Structures are given as C-alpha cells and as structure tokens.
Tab-separated table of C-alpha atoms in Angstrom:
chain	number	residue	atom	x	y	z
A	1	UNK	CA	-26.218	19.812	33.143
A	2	UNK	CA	-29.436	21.131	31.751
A	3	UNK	CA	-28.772	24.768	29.562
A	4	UNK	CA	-31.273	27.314	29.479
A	5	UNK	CA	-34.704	26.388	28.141
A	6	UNK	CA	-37.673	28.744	27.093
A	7	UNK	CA	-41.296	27.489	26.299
A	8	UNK	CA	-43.176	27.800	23.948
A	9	UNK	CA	-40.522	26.875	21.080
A	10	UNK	CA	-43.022	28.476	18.514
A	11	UNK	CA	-46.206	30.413	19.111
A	12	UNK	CA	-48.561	32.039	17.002
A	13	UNK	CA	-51.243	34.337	17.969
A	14	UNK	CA	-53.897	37.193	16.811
A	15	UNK	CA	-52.865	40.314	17.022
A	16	UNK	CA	-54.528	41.780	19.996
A	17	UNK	CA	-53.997	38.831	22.388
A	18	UNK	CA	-51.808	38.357	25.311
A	19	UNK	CA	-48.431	36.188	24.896
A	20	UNK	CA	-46.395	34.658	27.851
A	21	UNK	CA	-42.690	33.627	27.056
A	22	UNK	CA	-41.069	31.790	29.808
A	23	UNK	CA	-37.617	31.236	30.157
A	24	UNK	CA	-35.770	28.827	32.864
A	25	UNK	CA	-32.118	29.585	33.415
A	26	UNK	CA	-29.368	27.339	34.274
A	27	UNK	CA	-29.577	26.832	37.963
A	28	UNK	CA	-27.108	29.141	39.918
A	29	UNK	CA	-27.065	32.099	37.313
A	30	UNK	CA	-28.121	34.904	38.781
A	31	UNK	CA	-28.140	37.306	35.714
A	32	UNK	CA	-31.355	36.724	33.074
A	33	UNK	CA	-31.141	38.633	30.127
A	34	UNK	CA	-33.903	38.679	27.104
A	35	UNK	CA	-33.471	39.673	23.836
A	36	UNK	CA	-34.955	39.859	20.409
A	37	UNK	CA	-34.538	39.058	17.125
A	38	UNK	CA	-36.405	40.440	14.027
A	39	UNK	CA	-36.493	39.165	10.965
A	40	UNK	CA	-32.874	39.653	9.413
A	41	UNK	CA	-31.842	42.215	12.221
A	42	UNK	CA	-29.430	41.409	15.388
A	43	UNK	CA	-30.235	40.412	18.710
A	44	UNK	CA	-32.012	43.653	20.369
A	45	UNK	CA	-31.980	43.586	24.155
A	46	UNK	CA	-34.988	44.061	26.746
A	47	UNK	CA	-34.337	44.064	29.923
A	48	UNK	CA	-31.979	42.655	32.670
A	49	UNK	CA	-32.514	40.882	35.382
A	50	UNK	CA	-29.858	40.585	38.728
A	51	UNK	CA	-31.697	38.391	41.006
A	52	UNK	CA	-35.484	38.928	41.243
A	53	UNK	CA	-34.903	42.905	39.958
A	54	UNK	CA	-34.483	44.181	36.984
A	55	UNK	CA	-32.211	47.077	36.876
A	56	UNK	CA	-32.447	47.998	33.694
A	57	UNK	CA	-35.162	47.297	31.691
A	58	UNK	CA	-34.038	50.155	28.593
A	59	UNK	CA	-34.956	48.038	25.821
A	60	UNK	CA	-38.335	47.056	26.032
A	61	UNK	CA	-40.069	48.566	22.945
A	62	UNK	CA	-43.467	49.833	24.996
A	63	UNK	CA	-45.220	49.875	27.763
A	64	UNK	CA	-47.140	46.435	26.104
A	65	UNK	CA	-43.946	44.442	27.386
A	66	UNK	CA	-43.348	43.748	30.901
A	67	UNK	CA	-41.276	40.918	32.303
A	68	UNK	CA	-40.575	39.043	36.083
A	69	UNK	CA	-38.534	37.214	37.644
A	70	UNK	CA	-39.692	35.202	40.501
A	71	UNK	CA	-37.229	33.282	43.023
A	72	UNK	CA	-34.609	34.309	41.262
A	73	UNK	CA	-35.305	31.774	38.653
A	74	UNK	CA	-37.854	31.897	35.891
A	75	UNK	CA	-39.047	34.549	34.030
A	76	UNK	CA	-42.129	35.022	32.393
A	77	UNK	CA	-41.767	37.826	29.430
A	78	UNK	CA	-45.460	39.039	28.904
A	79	UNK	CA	-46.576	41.088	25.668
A	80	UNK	CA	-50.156	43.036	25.790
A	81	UNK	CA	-52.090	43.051	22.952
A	82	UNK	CA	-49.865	41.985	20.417
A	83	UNK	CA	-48.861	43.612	17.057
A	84	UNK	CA	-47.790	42.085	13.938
A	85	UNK	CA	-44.560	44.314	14.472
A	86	UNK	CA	-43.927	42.059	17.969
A	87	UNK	CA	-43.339	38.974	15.657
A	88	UNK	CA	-39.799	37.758	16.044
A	89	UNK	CA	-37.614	34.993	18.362
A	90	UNK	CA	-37.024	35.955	21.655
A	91	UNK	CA	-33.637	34.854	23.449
A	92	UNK	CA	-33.480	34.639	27.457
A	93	UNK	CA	-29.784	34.012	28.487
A	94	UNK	CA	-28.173	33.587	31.583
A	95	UNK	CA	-25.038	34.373	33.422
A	96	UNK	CA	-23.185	33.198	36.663
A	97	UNK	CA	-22.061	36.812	36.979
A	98	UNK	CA	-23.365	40.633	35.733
A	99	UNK	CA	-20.083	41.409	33.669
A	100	UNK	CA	-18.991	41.934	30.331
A	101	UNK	CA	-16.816	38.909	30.657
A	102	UNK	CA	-19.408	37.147	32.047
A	103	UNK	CA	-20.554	34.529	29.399
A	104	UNK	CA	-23.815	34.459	28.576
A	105	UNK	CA	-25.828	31.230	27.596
A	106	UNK	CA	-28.698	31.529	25.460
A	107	UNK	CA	-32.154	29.718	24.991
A	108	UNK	CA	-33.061	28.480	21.631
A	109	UNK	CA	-35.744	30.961	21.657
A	110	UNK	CA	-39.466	31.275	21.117
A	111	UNK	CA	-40.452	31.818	17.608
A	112	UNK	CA	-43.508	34.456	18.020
A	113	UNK	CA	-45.961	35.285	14.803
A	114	UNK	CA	-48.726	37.891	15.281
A	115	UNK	CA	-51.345	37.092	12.727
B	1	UNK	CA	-28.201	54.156	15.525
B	2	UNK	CA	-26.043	51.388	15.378
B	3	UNK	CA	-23.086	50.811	17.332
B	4	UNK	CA	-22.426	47.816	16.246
B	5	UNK	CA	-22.584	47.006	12.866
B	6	UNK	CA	-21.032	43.866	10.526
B	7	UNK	CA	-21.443	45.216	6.908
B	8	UNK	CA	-21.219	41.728	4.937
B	9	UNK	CA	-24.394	39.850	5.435
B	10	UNK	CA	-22.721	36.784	4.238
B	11	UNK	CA	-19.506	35.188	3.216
B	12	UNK	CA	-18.324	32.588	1.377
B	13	UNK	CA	-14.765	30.381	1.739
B	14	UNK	CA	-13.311	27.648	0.833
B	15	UNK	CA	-12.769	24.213	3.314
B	16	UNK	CA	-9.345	24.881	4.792
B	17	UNK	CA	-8.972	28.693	3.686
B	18	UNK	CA	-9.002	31.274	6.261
B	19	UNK	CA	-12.364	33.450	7.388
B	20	UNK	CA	-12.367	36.654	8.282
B	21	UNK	CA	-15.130	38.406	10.505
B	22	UNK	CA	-15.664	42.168	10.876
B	23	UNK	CA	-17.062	44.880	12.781
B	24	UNK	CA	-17.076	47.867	13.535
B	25	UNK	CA	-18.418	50.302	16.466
B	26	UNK	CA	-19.113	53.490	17.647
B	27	UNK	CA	-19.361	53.464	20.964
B	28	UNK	CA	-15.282	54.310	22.564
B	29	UNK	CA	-16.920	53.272	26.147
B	30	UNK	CA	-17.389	49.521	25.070
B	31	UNK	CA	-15.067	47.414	26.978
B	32	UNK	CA	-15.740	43.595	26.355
B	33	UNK	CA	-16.382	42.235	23.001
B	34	UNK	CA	-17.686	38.662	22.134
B	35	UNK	CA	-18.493	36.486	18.910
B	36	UNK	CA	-21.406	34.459	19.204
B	37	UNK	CA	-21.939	31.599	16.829
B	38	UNK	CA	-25.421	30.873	15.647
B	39	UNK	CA	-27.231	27.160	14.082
B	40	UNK	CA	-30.656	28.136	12.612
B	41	UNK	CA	-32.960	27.389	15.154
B	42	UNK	CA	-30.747	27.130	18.281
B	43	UNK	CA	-29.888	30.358	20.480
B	44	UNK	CA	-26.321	31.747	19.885
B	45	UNK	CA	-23.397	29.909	21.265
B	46	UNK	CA	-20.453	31.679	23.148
B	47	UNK	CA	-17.217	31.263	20.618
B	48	UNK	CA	-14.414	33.733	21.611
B	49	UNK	CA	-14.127	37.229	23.372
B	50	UNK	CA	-11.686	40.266	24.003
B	51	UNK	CA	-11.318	42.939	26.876
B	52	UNK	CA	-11.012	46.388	25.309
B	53	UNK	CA	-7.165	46.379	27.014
B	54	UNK	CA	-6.032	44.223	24.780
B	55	UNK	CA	-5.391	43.783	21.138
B	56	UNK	CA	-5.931	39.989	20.428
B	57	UNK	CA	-7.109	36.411	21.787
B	58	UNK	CA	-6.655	33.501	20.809
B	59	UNK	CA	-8.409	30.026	20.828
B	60	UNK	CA	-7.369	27.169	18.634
B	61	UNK	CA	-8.551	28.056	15.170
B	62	UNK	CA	-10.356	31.410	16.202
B	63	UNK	CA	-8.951	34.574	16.542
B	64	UNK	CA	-10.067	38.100	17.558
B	65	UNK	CA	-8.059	40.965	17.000
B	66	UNK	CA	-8.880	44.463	18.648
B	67	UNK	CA	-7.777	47.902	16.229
B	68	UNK	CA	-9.253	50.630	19.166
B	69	UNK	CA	-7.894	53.441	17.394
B	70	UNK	CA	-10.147	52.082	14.182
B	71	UNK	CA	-13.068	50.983	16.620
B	72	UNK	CA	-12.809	47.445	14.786
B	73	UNK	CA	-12.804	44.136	15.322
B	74	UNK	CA	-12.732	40.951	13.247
B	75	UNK	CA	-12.910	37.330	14.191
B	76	UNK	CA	-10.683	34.990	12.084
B	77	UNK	CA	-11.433	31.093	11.359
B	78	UNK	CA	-8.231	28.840	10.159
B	79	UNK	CA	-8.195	26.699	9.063
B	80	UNK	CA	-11.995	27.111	8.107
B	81	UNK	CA	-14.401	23.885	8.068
B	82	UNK	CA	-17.797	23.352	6.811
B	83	UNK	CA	-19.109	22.618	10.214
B	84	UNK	CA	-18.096	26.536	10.760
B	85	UNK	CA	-21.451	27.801	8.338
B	86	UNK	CA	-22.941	29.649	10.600
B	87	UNK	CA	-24.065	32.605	11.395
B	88	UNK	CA	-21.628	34.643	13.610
B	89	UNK	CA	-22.672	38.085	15.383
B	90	UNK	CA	-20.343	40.425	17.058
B	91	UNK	CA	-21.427	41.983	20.649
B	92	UNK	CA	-20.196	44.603	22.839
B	93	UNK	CA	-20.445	44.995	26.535
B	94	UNK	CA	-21.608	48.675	26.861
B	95	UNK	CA	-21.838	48.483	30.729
B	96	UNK	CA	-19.818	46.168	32.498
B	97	UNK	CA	-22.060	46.453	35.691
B	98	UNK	CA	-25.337	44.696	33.572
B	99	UNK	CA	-23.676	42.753	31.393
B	100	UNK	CA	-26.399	44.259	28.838
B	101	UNK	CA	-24.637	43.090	25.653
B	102	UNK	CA	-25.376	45.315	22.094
B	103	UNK	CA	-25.367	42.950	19.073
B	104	UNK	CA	-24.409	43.412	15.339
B	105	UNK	CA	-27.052	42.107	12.123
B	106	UNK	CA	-24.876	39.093	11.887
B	107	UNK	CA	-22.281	37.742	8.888
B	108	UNK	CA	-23.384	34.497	7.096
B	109	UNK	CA	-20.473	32.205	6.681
B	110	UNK	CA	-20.510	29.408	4.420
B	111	UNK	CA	-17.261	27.127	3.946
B	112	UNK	CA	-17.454	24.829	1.074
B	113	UNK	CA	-16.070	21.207	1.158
C-alpha cells in the first residue's frame, strides 16, 4: 500500500512569497501530524490534526503558518510571506489512532529554501 | 527548553559490536517513548518503542531500556551492521490524547564493515 507522500519534494522561494506544502496520508489514518526540521536540530512539531480539526495547533512558529485538512485527508500547510528563518524539511505523518502508541508514519518531506 | 535531548551528535562502532543510544528528558509526565530511524532524504522510520510502565522492549537486535528514576533512555543495536548508519532520534509522547510526539537533535551512527 501507498505510505504517506508530500509534494513538492524540494522548493525554493523568495523570501516574501507564499509556500503551499501538501501532504497525503495513508488512507484510513485519521491523525495528520506536521513537523519540522531545521538545519541540524530535531523534528519540531506544528500542529495536529484528528479528522478535519486540528486540536492543537501549539507549535506553529507565527501567525504566517496556517494549515487544513479537508475530507479528512490532505493537508495543505501554507506559510505567508516567507523568511529565510522558515527554511527547513517539513514532515507530515500519519496515524490510524491519536495515541502515544500509535505509530506514526512519516513523509519524506519537503525540502523548503527561502532565498 | 529541551525535554528531550541526545547529547552525542554522532557515534561510531564497529560491524558486529554493540550500539548504544541515549537520552535523556525532563518532562516526568511523558508516557510513550519511540526511536525513529532516519536515511538522508527519506522521513523517519518507526524502529522500536516503550510505555513509561515498563522498563525494557525488545525486538530482535534492538533494545530500549527505560531508567524513570534517571529520566533516561537508550536504544541498543547488537549485533550492529553497516546498514544500521543512520541517524536515530528519540521521541516522547507528552500527551497521549494527540499523539503530539517531542523529538531529540538526533545521534549519528556509523558502523564500519
């Protein structure tokens, strides 16, 4: 069965632009996760998603990152005028169920550089 | 602040030696911890994990051992292969209602043939 995939693989952009990330989870997983990863740093989450909400959405650095689910399905991770400090691979992952046990499965990420 | 955090950036072994994994956290509330495995460009992959009620797991050549009373945790390879280089991160489950998981900066193995 397909894993979860996330498109673009790499993008690179001005700062000041708009950037959509779009992740696809594995098909029944109702738990979306995204993440980041800077440049020699862990994996530093953004925001959760059970279904089509998104109860907790603690990590997103600013009010320039917003993120939806629709159909309980793909999400679209959008950042707003882009800063050099943005660049870094962002990780969706998915989950059959909203535990700590619950495994996650991870994208291979989108590779984002802010020129 | 950083609750969880792997102090050796990298490590080195030997093909067929064992590898050992640490970290450490802060947080006493974390009750699920994981080791993700990580090829460079490809997303982490799931490897082993360990509910805060118990003190070890085990899974063919991996093992994760649980010292609460320390707050640490290490993951341990043997015997170790090369296909093992990797980079491994340690994660905690801070709210078992999310899932929301809280990563370390990662350990760089390398096992030499």
């Amino acid at each position: 069965g397909a894993g979860v995939s996330q498109s673009p693989s790499n993008k690179v952009t001005e700062k000041g632009k708009d950037v959509e990330l779009r992740c696809d989870p594995i098909s029944g997983h109702t738990a979306l996760y995204w993440y980041r990863q800077s440049l020699g740093q862990g994996l530093e989450f953004l925001i959760y998603f059970q279904g089509n909400s998104a109860p907790d959405k603690s990590g997103l650095p600013s009010d320039r990152f917003s993120a939806e689910r629709t159909g309980g399905s793909v999400s679209t991770l959008t950042i707003q005028r882009t800063q050099q400090e943005d660049s870094a691979v962002y990780l969706c992952a998915s989950s059959l169920r909203t535990s700590g046990s619950g495994t996650q499965y991870f994208g291979p990420g989108t590779r984002l550089l802010v020129l | 602040d950083q609750q969880v955090k792997q102090n050796s950036p990298s490590l080195s072994v030997q093909e067929g030696r064992i590898s050992i994994l640490n970290c450490d956290y802060t947080n006493s509330m974390f009750d699920y911890f994981l080791w993700y495995k990580k090829y460079p460009a490809e997303g982490p992959t799931f490897l082993i994990s360990i509910s805060s009620i118990k003190d070890k797991n085990e899974d063919g050549r991996f093992t994760v051992f649980l010292n609460k009373s320390a707050k640490h945790l290490s993951l341990h390879i043997v015997p170790s292969q090369p296909g093992d280089s990797a980079v491994y991160f340690c994660a905690a489950s801070e709210n078992s209602n999310t899932g929301k998981l809280i990563f370390g900066q990662g350990t760089t193995l390398q096992v030499k043939p």
